[in-house]
mmCIF file of C-alpha atoms in Angstrom:
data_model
loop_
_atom_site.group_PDB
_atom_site.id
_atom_site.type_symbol
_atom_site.label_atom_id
_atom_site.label_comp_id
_atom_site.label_asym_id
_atom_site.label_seq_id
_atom_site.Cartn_x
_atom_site.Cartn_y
_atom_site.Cartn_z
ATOM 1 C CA UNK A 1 52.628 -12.290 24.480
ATOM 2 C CA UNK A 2 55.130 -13.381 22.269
ATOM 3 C CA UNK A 3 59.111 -15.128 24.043
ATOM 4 C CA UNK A 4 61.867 -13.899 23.689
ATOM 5 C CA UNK A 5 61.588 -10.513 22.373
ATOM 6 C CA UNK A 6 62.126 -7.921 24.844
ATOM 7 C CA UNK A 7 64.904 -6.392 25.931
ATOM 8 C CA UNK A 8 66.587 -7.529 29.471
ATOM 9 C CA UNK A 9 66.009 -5.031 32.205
ATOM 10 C CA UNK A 10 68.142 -4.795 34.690
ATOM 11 C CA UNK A 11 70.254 -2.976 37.062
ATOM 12 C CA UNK A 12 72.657 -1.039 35.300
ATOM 13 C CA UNK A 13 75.501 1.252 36.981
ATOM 14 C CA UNK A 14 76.220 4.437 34.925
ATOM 15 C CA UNK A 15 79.190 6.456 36.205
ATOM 16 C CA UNK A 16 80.077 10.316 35.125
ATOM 17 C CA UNK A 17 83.293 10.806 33.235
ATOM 18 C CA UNK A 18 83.243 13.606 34.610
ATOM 19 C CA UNK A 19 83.190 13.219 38.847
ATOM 20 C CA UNK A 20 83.263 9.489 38.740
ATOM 21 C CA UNK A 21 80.070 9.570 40.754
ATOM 22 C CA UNK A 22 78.359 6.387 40.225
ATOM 23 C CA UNK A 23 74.453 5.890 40.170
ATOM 24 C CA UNK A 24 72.327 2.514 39.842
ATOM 25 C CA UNK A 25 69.198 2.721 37.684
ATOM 26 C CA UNK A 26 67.521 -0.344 35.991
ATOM 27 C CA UNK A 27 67.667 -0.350 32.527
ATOM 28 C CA UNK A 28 68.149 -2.397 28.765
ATOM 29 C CA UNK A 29 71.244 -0.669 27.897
ATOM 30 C CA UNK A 30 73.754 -3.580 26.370
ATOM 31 C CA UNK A 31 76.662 -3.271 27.922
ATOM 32 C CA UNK A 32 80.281 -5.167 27.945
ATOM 33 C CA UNK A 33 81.579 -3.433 30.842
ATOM 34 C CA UNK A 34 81.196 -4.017 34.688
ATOM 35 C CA UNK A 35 81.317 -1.901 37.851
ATOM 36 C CA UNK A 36 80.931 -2.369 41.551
ATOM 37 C CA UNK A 37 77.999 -0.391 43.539
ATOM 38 C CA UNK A 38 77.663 -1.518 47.399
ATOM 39 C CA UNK A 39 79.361 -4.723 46.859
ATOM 40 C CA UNK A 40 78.204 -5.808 43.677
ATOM 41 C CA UNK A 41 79.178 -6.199 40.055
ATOM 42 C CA UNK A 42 76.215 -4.842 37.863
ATOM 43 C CA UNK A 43 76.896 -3.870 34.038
ATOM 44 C CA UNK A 44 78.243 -0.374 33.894
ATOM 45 C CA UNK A 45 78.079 2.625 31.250
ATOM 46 C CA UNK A 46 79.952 5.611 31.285
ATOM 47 C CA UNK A 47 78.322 9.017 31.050
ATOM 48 C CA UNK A 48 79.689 12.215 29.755
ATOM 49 C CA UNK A 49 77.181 14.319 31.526
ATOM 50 C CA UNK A 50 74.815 13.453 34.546
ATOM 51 C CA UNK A 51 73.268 15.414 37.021
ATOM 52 C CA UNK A 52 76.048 15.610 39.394
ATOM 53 C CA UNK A 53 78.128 17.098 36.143
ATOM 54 C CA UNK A 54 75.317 19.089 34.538
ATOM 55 C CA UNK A 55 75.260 22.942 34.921
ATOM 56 C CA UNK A 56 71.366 23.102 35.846
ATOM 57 C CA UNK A 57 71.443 20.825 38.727
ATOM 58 C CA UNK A 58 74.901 21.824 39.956
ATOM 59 C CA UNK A 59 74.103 25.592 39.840
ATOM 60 C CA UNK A 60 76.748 26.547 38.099
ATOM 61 C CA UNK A 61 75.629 27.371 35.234
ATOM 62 C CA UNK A 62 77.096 30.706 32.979
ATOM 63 C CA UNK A 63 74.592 33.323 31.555
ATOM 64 C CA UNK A 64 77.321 35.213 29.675
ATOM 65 C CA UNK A 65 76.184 34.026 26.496
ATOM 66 C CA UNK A 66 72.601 35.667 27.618
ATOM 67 C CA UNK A 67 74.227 38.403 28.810
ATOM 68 C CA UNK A 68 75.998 38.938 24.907
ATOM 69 C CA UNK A 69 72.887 38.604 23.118
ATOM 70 C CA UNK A 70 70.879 41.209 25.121
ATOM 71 C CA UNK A 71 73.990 43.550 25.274
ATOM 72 C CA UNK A 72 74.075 42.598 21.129
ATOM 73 C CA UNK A 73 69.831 43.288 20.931
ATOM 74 C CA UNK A 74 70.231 46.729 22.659
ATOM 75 C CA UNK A 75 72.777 47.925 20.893
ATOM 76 C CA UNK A 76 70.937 46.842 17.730
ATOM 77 C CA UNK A 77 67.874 48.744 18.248
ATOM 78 C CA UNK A 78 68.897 51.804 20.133
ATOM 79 C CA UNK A 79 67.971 53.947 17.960
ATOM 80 C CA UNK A 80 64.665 52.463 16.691
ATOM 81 C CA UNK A 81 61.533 53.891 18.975
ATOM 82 C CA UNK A 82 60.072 57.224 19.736
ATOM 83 C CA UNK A 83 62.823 60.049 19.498
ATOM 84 C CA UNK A 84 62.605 62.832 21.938
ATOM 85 C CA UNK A 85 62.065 66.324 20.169
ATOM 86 C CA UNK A 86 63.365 67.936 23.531
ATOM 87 C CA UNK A 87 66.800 67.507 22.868
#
C-alpha cells in the first residue's frame, strides 16, 4: 500500500442546525471547527437536517402534497371510464 494517501478518519461531531442535538460518528470530513461531546473536543460539522430534524424519523411528516395530487388525479379523470346508461 502506498503512504500517505488516505484520508484521516476520525471521530467527528456533527450537530443539527436545527435542534442542536449533537451526534459522534467517525469520519474524513475536513473540518476547521471544534465541538465538545462527553468531555472532549473532536472536529465538528454542522448539519441542516439529521435524523432528529428529519420528517421520516420524527413522524411528522405532511401528506398534503399527496393528498393534492390524488384530489388533482380524480378530478382529472372523473369522467373517463364506463358511463352508466341507467341514469
Amino acid at each position: 500500500m502506498k503512504a500517505d494517501i488516505h484520508p484521516n478518519y476520525r471521530p467527528v461531531v456533527f450537530i443539527d442546525a436545527a435542534t442542536g442535538k449533537k451526534f459522534l460518528s467517525a469520519s474524513t470530513v475536513e473540518t476547521e471547527t471544534t465541538a465538545e461531546f462527553d468531555g472532549q473536543e473532536y472536529p465538528s460539522v454542522r448539519m441542516d437536517i439529521t435524523s432528529d430534524s428529519h420528517p421520516f424519523y420524527t413522524g411528522k411528516q405532511k401528506f398534503t402534497q399527496a393528498d393534492g395530487a390524488v384530489d388533482k388525479f380524480n378530478k382529472k379523470f372523473a369522467n373517463f371510464g364506463f358511463k352508466n346508461n341507467d341514469q
